Coordinates of N, CA and C in Angstrom, one line a residue:
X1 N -12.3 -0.1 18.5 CA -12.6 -1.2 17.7 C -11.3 -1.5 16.9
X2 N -11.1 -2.6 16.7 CA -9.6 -3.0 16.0 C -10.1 -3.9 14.5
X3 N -9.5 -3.0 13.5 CA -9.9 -3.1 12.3 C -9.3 -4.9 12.0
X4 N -9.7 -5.8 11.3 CA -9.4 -6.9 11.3 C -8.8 -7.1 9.9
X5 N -8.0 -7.1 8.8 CA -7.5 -7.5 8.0 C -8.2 -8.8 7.2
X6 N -8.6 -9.3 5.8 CA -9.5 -10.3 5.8 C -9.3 -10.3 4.3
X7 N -8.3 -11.4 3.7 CA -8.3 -12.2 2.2 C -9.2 -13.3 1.7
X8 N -9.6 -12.6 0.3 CA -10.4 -13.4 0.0 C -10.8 -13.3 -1.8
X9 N -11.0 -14.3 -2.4 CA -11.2 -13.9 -3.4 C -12.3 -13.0 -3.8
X10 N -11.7 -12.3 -4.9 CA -12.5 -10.8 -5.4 C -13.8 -11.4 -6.0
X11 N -14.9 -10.5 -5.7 CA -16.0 -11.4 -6.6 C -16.0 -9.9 -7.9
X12 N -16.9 -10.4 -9.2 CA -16.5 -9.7 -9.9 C -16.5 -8.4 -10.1
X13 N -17.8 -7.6 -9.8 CA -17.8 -6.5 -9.4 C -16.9 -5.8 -8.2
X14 N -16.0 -6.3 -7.3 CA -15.0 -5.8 -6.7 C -14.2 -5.6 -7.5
X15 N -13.5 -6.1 -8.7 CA -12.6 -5.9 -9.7 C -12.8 -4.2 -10.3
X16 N -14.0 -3.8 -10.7 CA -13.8 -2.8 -11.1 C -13.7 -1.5 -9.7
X17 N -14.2 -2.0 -8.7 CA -13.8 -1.3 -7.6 C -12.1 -0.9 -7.6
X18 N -11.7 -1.8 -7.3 CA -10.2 -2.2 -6.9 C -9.4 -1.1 -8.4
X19 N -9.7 -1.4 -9.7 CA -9.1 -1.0 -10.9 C -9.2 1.0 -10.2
X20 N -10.6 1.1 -10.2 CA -10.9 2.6 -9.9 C -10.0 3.2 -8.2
X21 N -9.9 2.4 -7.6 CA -8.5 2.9 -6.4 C -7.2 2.7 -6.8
X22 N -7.0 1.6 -7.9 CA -5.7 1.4 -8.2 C -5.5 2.9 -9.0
X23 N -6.4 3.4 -9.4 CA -5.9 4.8 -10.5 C -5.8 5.4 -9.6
X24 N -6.5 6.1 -8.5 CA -6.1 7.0 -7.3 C -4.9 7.3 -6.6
X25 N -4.4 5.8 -6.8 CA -2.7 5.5 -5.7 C -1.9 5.6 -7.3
X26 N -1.7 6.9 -7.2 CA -0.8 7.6 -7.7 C 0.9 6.9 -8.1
X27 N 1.2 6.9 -6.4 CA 2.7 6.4 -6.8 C 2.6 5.2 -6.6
X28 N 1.6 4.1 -7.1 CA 1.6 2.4 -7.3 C 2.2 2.6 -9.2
X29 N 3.3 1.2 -8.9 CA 3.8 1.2 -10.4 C 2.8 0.1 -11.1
X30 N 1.9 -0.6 -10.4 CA 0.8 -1.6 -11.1 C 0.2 -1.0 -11.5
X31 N -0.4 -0.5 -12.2 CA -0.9 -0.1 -13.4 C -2.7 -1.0 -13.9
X32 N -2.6 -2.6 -13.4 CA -4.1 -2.9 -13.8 C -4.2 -4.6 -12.6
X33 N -5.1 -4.5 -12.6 CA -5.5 -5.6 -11.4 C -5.9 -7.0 -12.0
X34 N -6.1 -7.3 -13.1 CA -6.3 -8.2 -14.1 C -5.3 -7.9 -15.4
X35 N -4.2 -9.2 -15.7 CA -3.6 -9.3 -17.1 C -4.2 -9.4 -18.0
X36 N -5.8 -9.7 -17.7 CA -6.6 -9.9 -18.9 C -6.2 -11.6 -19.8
X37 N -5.2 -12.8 -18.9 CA -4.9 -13.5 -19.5 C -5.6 -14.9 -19.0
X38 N -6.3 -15.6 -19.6 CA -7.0 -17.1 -18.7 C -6.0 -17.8 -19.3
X39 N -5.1 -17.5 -19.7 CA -4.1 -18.6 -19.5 C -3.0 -18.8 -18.4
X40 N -3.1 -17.6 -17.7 CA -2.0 -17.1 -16.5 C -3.2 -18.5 -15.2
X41 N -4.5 -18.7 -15.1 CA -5.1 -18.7 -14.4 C -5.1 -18.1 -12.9
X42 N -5.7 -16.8 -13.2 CA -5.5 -15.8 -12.3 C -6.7 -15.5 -11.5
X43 N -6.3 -15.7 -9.7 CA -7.3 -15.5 -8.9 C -6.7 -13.9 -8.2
X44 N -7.9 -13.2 -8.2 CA -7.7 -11.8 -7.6 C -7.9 -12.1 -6.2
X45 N -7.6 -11.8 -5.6 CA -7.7 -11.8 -4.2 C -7.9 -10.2 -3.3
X46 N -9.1 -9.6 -3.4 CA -9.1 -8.5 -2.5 C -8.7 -8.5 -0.9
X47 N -8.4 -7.3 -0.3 CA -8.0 -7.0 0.8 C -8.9 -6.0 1.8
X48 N -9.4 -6.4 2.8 CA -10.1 -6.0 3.1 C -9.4 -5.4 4.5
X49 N -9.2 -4.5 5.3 CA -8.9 -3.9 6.6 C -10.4 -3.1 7.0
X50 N -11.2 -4.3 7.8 CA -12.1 -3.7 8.7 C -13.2 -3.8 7.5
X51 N -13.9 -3.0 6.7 CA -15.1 -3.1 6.0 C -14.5 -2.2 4.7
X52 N -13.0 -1.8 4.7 CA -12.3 -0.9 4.0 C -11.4 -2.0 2.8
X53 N -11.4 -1.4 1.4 CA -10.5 -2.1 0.6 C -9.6 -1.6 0.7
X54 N -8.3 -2.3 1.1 CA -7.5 -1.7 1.6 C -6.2 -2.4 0.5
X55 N -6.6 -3.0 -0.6 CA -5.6 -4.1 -1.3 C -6.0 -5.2 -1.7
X56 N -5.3 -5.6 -2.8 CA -5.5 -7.0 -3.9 C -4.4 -7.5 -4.1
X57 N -4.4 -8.9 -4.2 CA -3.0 -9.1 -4.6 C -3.6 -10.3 -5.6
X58 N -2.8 -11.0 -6.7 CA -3.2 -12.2 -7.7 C -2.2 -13.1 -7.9
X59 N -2.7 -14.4 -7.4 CA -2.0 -15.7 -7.3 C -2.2 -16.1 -8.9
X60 N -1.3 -16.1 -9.9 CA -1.0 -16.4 -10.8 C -0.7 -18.2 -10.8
X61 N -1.7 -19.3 -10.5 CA -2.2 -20.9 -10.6 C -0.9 -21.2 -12.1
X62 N -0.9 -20.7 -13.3 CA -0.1 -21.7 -13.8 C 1.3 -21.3 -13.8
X63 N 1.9 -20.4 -12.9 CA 3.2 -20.4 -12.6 C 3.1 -20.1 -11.5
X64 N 2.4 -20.6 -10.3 CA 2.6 -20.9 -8.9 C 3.1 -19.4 -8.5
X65 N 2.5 -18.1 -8.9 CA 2.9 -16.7 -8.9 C 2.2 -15.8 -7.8
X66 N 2.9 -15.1 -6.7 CA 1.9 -13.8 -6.2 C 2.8 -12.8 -7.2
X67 N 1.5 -12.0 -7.8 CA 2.1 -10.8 -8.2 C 1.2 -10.4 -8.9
X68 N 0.9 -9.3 -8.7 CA 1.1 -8.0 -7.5 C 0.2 -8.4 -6.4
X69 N 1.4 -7.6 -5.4 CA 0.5 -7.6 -4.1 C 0.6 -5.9 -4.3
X70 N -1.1 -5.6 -4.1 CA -0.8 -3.6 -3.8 C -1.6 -3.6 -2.2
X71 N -1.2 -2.9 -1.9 CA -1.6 -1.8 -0.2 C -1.5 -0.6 -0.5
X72 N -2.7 0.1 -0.7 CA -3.3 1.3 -1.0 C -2.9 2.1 0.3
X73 N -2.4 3.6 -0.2 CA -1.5 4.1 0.5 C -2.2 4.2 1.8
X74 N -3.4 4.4 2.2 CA -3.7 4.5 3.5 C -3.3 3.9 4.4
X75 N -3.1 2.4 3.9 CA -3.1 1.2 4.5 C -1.8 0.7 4.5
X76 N -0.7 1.2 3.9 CA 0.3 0.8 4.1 C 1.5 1.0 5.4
X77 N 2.7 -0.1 5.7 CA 3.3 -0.2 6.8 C 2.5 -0.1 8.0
X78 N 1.2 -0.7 7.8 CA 0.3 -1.0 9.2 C -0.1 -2.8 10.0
X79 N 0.7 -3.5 8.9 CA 0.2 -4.9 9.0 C -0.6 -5.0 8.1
X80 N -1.3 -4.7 7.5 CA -2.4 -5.1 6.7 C -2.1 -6.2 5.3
X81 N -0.6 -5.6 4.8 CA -0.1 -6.9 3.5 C 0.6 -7.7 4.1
X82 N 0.8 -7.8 5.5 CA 1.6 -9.0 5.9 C 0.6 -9.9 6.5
X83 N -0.3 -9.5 6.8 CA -1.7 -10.2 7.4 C -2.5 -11.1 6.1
X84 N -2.4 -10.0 4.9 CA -3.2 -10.9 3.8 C -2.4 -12.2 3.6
X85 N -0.9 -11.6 3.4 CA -0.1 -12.9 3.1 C 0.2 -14.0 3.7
X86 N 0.1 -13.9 4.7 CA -0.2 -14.9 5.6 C -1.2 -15.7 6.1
X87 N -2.4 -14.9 5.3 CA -3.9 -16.2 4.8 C -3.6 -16.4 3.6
X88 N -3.0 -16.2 2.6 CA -2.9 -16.5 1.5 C -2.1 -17.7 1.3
X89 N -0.4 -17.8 2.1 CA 0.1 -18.8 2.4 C -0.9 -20.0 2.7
X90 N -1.8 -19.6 3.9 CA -2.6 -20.9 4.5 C -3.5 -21.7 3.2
X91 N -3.8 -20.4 2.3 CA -4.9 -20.9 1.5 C -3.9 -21.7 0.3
X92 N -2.6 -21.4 0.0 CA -2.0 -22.1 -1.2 C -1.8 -23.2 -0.3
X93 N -1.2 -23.6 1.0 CA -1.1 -24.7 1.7 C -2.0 -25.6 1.5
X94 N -3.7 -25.0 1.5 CA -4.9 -25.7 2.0 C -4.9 -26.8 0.7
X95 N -4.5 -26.2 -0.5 CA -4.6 -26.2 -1.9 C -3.4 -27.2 -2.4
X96 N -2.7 -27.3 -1.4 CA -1.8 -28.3 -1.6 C -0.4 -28.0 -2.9
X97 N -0.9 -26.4 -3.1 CA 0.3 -25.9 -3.6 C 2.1 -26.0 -2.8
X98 N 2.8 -26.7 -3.7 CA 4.2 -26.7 -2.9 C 5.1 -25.7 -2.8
X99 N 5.3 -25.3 -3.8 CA 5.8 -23.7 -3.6 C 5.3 -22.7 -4.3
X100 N 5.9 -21.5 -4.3 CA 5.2 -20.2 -4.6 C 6.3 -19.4 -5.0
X101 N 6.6 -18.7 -6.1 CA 7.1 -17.7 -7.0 C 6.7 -16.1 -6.6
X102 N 7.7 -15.3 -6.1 CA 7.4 -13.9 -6.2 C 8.6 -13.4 -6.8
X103 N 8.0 -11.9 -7.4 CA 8.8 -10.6 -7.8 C 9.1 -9.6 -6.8
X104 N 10.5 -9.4 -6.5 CA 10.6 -8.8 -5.1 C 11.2 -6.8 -6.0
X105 N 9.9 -6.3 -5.8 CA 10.0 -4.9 -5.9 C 10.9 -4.0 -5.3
X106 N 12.0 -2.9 -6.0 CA 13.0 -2.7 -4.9 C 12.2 -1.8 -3.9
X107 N 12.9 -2.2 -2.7 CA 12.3 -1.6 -1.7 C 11.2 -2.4 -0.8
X108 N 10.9 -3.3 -1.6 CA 10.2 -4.2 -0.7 C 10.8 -5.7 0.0
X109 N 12.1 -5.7 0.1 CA 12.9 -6.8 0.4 C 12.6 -7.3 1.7
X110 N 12.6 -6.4 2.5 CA 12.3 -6.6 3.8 C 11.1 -7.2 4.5
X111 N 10.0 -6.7 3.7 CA 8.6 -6.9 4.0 C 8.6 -8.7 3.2
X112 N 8.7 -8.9 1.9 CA 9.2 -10.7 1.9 C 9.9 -11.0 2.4
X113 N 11.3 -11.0 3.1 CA 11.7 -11.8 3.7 C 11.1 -11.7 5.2
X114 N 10.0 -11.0 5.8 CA 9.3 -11.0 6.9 C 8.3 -12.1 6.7
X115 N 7.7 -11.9 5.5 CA 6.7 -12.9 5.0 C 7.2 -14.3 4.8
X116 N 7.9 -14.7 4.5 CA 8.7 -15.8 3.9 C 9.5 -16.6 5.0
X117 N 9.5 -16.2 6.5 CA 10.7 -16.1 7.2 C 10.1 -17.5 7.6
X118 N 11.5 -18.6 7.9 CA 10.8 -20.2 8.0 C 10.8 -20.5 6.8
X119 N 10.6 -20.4 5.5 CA 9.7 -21.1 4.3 C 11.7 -21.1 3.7
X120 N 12.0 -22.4 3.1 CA 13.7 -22.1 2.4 C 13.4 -21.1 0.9
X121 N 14.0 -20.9 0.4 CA 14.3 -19.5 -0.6 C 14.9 -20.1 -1.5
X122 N 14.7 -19.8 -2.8 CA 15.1 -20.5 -3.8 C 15.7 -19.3 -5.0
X123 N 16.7 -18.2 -4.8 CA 16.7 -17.2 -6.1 C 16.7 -17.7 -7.0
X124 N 16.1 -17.0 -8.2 CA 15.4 -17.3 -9.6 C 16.9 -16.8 -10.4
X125 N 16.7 -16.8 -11.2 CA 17.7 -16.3 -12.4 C 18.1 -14.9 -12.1
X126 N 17.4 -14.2 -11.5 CA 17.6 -13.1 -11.5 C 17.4 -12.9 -9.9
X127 N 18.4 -11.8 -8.6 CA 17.8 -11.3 -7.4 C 16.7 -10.7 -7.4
X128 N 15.6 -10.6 -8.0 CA 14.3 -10.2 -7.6 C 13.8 -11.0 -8.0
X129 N 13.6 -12.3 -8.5 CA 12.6 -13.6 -8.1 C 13.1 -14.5 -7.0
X130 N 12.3 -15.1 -6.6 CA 12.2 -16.3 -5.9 C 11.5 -17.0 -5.6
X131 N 11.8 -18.4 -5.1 CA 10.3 -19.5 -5.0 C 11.0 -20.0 -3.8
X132 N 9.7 -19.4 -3.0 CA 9.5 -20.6 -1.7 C 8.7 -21.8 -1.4
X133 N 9.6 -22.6 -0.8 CA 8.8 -23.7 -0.2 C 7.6 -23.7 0.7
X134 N 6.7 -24.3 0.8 CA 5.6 -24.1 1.5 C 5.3 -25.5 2.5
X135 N 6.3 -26.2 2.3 CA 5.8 -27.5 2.7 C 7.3 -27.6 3.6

């Protein structure tokens, strides 16, 4: 059976799920799954590989933001965060969002510009932001 990968927003009780594996993944530098901010307007988005939480990532609405995307160590370097992000793109498209702002983690350069590949690139003030176009 081939596990299917599947984004979607977190309903609330998945949040305290997700918080209790994020403490488990040890070497994750995210630390909490919610900023606790309604002014960020922040949608969690869980990750699901097969019937498994496999990761969350949070589209940050009033700075057009992903960040954090986590892949719980099981699940990582399998496709599973390049699959979410790429329903995630469809769904900021659906939404008629035009571009999109990320924090590029060192070591994860490769994996966004996989994700991003086609979309133009915009570096931010600093080499670990950037905003791509979606349109």
């Amino acid at each position: 059976m081939v596990n299917e990968t599947v984004l979607r927003p977190a309903l609330d009780h998945e949040i305290e799920v997700l918080e209790s594996l994020l403490c488990r993944d040890a070497e994750n530098a995210v630390k909490a799954v919610r900023n606790g901010s309604d002014l960020l307007d922040e949608t969690v988005f869980v990750i699901l590989h097969g019937e498994q939480y496999a990761g969350f990532c949070t589209f940050r609405g009033a700075s057009a933001e992903i960040f954090p995307l986590v892949i719980f160590k099981p699940y990582r370097r399998q496709g599973v965060g390049f699959s979410a992000m790429q329903q995630l793109i469809a769904v900021l498209k659906q939404k008629q969002i035009q571009e999109v702002a990320i924090e590029v983690l060192p070591g994860a350069e490769s994996f966004w510009q996989k994700v991003f590949t086609g979309f133009p690139a915009n570096p931010n003030y600093d080499e670990t932001k950037f905003t791509y176009a979606l349109c």
